[in-house]
XYZ file of C-alpha atoms in Angstrom:
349
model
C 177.958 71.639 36.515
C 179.027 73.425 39.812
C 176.181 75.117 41.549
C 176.968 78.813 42.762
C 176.317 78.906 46.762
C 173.464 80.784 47.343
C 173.080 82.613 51.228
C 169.744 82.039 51.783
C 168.681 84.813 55.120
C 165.702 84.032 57.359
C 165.540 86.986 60.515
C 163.079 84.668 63.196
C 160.779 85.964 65.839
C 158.246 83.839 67.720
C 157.977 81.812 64.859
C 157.505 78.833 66.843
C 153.719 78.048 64.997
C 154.882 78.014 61.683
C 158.917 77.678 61.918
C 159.079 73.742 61.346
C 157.344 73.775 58.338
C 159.588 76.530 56.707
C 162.658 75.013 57.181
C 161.428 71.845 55.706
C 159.993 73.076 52.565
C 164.505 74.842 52.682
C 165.800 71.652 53.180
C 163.518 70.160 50.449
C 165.242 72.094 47.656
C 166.354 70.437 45.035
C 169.261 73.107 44.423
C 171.713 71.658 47.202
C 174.560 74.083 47.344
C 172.796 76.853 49.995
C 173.801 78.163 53.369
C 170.679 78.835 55.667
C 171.660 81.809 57.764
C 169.378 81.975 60.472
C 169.072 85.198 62.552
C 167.112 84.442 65.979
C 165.813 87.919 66.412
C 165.693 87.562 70.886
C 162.649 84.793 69.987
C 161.178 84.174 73.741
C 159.156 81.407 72.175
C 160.247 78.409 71.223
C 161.788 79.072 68.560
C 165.519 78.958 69.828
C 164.567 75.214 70.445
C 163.694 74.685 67.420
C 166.362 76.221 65.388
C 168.729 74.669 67.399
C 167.115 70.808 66.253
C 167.472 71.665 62.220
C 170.990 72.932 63.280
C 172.224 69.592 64.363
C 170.633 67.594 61.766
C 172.023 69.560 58.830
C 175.406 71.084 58.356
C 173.987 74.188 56.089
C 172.243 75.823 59.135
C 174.001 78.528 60.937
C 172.049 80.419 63.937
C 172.759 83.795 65.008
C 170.804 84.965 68.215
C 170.754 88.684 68.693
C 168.629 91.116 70.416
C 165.600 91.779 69.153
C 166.001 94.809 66.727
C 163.439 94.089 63.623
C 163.761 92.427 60.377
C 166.123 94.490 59.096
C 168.519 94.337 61.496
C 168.426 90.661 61.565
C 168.747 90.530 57.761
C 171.990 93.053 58.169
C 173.681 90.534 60.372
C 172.569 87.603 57.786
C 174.368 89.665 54.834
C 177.633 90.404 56.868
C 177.743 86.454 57.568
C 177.202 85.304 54.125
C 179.303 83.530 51.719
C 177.648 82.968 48.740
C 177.804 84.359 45.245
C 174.050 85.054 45.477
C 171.432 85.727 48.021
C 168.474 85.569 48.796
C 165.912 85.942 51.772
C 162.999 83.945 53.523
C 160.439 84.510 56.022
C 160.098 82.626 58.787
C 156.236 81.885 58.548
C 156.340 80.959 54.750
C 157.129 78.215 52.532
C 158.754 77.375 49.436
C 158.718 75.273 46.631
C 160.928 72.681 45.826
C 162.438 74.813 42.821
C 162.554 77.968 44.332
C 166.181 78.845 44.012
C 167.039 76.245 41.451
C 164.237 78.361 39.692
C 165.964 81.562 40.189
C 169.335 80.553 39.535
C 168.093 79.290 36.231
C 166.535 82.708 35.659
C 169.165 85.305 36.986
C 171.500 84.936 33.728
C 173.609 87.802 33.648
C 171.235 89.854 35.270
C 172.016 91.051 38.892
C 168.391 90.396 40.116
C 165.853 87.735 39.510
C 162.621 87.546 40.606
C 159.807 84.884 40.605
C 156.124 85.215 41.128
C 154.351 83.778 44.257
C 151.303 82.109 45.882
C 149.371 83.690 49.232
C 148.651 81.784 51.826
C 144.704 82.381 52.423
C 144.377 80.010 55.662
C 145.956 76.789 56.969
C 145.608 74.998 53.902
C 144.288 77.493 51.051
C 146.421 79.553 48.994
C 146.200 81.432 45.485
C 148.166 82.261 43.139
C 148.428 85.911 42.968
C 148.694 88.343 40.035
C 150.532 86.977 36.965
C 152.942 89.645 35.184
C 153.037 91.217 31.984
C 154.918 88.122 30.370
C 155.908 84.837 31.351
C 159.428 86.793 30.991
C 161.023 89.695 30.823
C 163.710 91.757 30.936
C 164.039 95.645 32.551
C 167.029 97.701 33.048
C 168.279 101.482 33.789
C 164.730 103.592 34.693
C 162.630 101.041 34.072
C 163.873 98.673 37.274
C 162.915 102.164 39.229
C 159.494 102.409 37.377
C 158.591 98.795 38.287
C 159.503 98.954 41.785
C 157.506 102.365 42.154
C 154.410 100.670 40.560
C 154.237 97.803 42.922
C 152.954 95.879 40.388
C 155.243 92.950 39.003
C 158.291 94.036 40.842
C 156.817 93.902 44.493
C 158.534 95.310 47.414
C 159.524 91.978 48.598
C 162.655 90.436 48.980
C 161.481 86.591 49.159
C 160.872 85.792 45.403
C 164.312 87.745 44.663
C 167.942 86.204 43.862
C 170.658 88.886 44.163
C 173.926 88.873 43.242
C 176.113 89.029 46.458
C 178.370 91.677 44.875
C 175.377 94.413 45.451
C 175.358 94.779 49.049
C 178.886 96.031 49.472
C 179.364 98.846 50.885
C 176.917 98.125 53.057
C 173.671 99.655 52.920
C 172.150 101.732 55.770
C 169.991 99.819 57.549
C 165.815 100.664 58.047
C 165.089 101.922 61.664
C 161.268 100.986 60.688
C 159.619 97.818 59.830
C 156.494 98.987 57.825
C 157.520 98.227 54.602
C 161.627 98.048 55.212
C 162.165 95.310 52.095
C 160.506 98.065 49.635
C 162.993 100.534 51.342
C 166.236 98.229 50.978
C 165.208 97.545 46.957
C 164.732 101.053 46.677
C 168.409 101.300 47.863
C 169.939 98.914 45.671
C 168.678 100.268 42.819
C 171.603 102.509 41.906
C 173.969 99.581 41.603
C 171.204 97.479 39.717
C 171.950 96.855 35.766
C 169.541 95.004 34.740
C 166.308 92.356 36.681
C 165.010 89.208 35.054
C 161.764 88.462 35.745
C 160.041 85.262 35.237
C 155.814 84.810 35.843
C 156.731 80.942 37.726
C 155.046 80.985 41.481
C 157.753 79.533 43.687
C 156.926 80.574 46.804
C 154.156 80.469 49.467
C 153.934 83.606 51.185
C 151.726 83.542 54.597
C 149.415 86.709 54.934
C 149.364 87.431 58.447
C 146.898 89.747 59.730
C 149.318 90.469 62.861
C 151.880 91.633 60.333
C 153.628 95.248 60.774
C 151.723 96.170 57.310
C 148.472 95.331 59.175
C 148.791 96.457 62.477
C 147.856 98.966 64.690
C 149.988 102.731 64.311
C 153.283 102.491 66.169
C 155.177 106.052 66.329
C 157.833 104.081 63.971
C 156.213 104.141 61.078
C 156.584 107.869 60.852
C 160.127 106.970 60.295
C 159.232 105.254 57.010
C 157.392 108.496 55.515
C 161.117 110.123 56.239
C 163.124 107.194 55.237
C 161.128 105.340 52.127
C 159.072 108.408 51.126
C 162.278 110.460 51.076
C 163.607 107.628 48.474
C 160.450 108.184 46.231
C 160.821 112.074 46.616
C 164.454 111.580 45.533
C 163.436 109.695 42.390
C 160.373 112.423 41.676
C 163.302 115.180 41.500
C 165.950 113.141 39.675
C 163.943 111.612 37.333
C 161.172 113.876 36.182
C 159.299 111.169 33.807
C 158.758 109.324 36.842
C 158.051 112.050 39.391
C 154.111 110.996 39.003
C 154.301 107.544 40.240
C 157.217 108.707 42.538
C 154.812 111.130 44.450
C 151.894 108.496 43.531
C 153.895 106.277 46.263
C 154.713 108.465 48.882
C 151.216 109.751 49.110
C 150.224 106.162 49.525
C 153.070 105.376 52.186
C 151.889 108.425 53.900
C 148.564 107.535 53.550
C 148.339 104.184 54.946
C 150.254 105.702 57.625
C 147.822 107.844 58.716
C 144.765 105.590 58.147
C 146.423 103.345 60.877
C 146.034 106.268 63.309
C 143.479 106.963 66.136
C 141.947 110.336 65.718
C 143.224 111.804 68.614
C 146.621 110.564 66.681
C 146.286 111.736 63.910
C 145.391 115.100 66.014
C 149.030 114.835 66.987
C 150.285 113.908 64.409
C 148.145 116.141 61.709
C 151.687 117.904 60.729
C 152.386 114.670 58.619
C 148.708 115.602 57.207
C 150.324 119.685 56.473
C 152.985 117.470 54.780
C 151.457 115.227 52.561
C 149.287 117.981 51.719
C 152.251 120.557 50.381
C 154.148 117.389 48.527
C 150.647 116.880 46.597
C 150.347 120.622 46.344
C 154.247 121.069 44.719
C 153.237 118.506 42.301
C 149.756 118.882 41.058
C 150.064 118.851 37.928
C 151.683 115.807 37.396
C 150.160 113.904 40.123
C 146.610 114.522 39.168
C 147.101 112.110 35.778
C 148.277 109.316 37.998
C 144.865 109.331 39.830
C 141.836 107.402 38.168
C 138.941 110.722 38.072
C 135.830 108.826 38.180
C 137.168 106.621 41.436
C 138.646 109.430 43.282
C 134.827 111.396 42.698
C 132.946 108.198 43.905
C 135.798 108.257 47.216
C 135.154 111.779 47.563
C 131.353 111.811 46.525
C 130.827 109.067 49.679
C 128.466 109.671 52.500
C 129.913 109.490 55.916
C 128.038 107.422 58.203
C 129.682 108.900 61.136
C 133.306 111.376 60.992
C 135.919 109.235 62.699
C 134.977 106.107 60.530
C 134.454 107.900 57.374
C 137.791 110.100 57.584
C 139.826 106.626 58.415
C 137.653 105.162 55.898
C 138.605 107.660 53.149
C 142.186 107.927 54.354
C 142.713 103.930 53.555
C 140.074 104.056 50.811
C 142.844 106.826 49.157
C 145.907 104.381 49.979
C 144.647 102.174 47.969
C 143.278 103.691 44.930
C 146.913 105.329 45.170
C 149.065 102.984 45.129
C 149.516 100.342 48.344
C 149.041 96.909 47.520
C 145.842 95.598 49.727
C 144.688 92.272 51.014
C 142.672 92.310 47.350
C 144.970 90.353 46.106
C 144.434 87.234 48.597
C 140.656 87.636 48.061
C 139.561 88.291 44.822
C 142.193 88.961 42.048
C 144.071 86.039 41.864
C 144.222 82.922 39.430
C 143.612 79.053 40.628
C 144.213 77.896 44.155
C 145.893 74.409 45.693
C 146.536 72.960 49.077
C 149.772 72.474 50.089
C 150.415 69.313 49.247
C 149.502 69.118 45.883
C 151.478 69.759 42.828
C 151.476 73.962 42.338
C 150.324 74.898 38.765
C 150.322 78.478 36.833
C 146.943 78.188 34.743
C-alpha cells in the first residue's frame, strides 16, 4: 500500500547541542515516504554545518536558511515549501520514536487532525511519560475540538504530536509576530476549517523541556503581543460561543497572567495597563468565570502570607496562572506515569 508523503517541518536555531540526535531518531522512522523541511532560522552556531552533513547523506532533507525571525516564521516558509498530503512539525531539540508518523498516519482516518501523546525529557537521559488522556481513543468534532484546545488538557497547544492534513493551511494563515506560545495561537487558527481530531493516548514523541525556552524565560516586550494576538482568539470564542465563554476567559486570564508574572516590578509598573485590562475582561465576565475557578484553592492563594511584596505579588501572579489554566513544569515532576532512558523500549503502563 502507497504511503501518503508526509512534510515533516523543523524551524532550527543554535541547535547545534542537541540537533544530531533529532535528525537521527527522523531518519529512523519506519514510515519512509517523508520530506524533512528544514528551516535554518540565521543559526550562528553550528548548526548550518550540521544540517548541511544529513543533507548530503539523505535525499529527503531540504534546508532553507533565512534570517532569523522566530519559530513561526520559519514554520511559514516550511508550509509554503511542502509537498505532502499531510504535515506535520518537529523541534529541533527533541526526539521521536520510531513510529511516530507511521503512528499518526495509522490514526488520522478521515479525520483532518491526529494527535498522539508524548514523553518529557527530564535531563540527559530521564524522561516521563506525561498525562495519559481520557481514553486510549477518541474522537471530537465541531465545539468540542475548540473546548479541548481551550482546556489544555489532552489537546495541548503543541504542534509536534499532531498530523494535519495539508489541505488546512491554504489560504495561508497569518503568521504569529510572538513566540510565547505561537503553536497554541496557529491551532487556535485552524480551528474553523477543522471537522473532526482523532486522538490516540500512544507516547510517540520525546519532547525536551528546556528551561531557556520562550515559555520560561525572562519578559520580552513581545509577549504583550500574544495577550493581543492569542488572547484576542480566546475572547473571540468567549463571544461566539457562549457555553464556552468560561474556559475561553479561563485562558486569557492565564495567558495574561503568566505574562505578567514574567515581569520586573518596575515592569509591570509600566506595563500595569495590561493589569487595568485583565482586570475589566474578568470584571465583564464574572459570573461565568467565577465557576471555572476551584474556591477553596483560590482562598488558600489569596489567604497566603507575603514574606516580602515584590516576591509575593510575582508569587501570586504565577501562583494564579496556574491554578487558571497554563500548563506548568508539574507535569515533568510529579504527575506523570513510568519513566525510561532513551534507549530502551518506550512503554504506556
Amino acid at each position: 500500500m502507497t504511503q501518503p508523503l508526509i512534510s515533516v517541518i523543523m524551524p532550527v536555531y543554535n541547535a547545534e547541542k542537541y540537533l544530531a540526535a533529532a535528525l537521527d531518531s527522523l531518519l529512523a522512522q519506519d514510515y519512509q515516504n517523508f520530506e524533512a523541511l528544514l528551516i535554518d532560522d540565521g543559526a550562528v552556531d553550528t548548526s548550518p554545518v550540521i544540517l548541511a552533513e544529513y543533507a548530503r547523506r539523505d535525499s529527503r532533507i531540504r534546508v532553507t536558511r533565512v534570517a532569523n525571525g522566530g519559530q513561526a516564521q520559519a514554520r511559514t516558509v516550511g508550509l509554503a515549501q511542502a509537498r505532502g498530503q499531510f504535515i506535520t512539525f518537529m523541534d529541533s531539540d527533541d526526539l521521536a520514536l520510531p513510529t511516530w508518523l507511521s503512528g499518526m498516519a495509522h490514526a488520522i482516518g478521515a479525520a483532518d487532525v491526529a494527535q498522539v501523546n508524548y514523553y518529557t525529557y527530564l535531563g540527559a537521559t530521564k524522561s516521563k511519560f506525561t498525562k495519559p488522556f481520557a481514553a486510549k481513543a477518541y474522537t471530537v468534532r465541531g465545539d468540542d475540538c475548540y473546548r479541548l484546545w481551550l482546556e489544555d488538557k489532552d489537546l495541548r497547544g503543541y504542534l509536534w504530536n499532531k498530523l494535519f492534513r495539508a489541505n488546512l493551511f491554504k489560504p495561508a494563515l497569518p503568521v504569529a509576530d510572538f513566540n510565547l506560545m505561537e503553536d497554541a495561537y496557529l491551532i487556535g487558527q485552524l480551528l474553523p476549517r477543522i471537522t473532526q481530531i482523532n486522538l490516540v493516548d500512544e507516547p510517540l514523541y520525546c519532547y525536551r523541556l528546556n528551561p531557556a525556552s520562550t515559555v520560561h524565560d525572562k519578559f520580552h516586550q513581545s509577549d504583550l503581543i500574544a495577550i493581543h494576538q492569542l488572547g484576542a482568539l480566546y475572547l473571540q470564542v468567549a463571544e461566539a460561543k457562549p457555553a464556552l465563554s468560561p474556559v475561553a476567559v479561563r485562558k486569557y486570564a492565564a495567558l495574561s497572567l503568566f505574562v505578567l508574572s514574567k515581569m520586573n516590578p518596575a515592569e509591570l509598573v509600566q506595563n500595569w495597563g495590561y493589569v487595568q485590562q485583565l482586570g475589566s475582561v474578568l470584571s465583564d465576565y464574572s459570573r461565568v468565570f467565577a465557576k471555572e475557578v476551584d474556591a477553596k484553592e483560590a482562598k488558600r492563594l489569596t489567604a497566603t502570607k507575603p514574606v516580602k511584596l515584590t516576591g509575593s505579588l510575582h508569587g501570586r501572579l504565577a501562583a494564579w496562572s496556574e491554578l487558571i489554566g497554563l500548563p506548568s513544569t508539574r507535569e515533568a515532576d510529579g504527575e506523570v506515569l513510568g519513566d525510561f532512558a532513551p534507549d530502551d523500549a518506550p512503554r504506556n503502563d
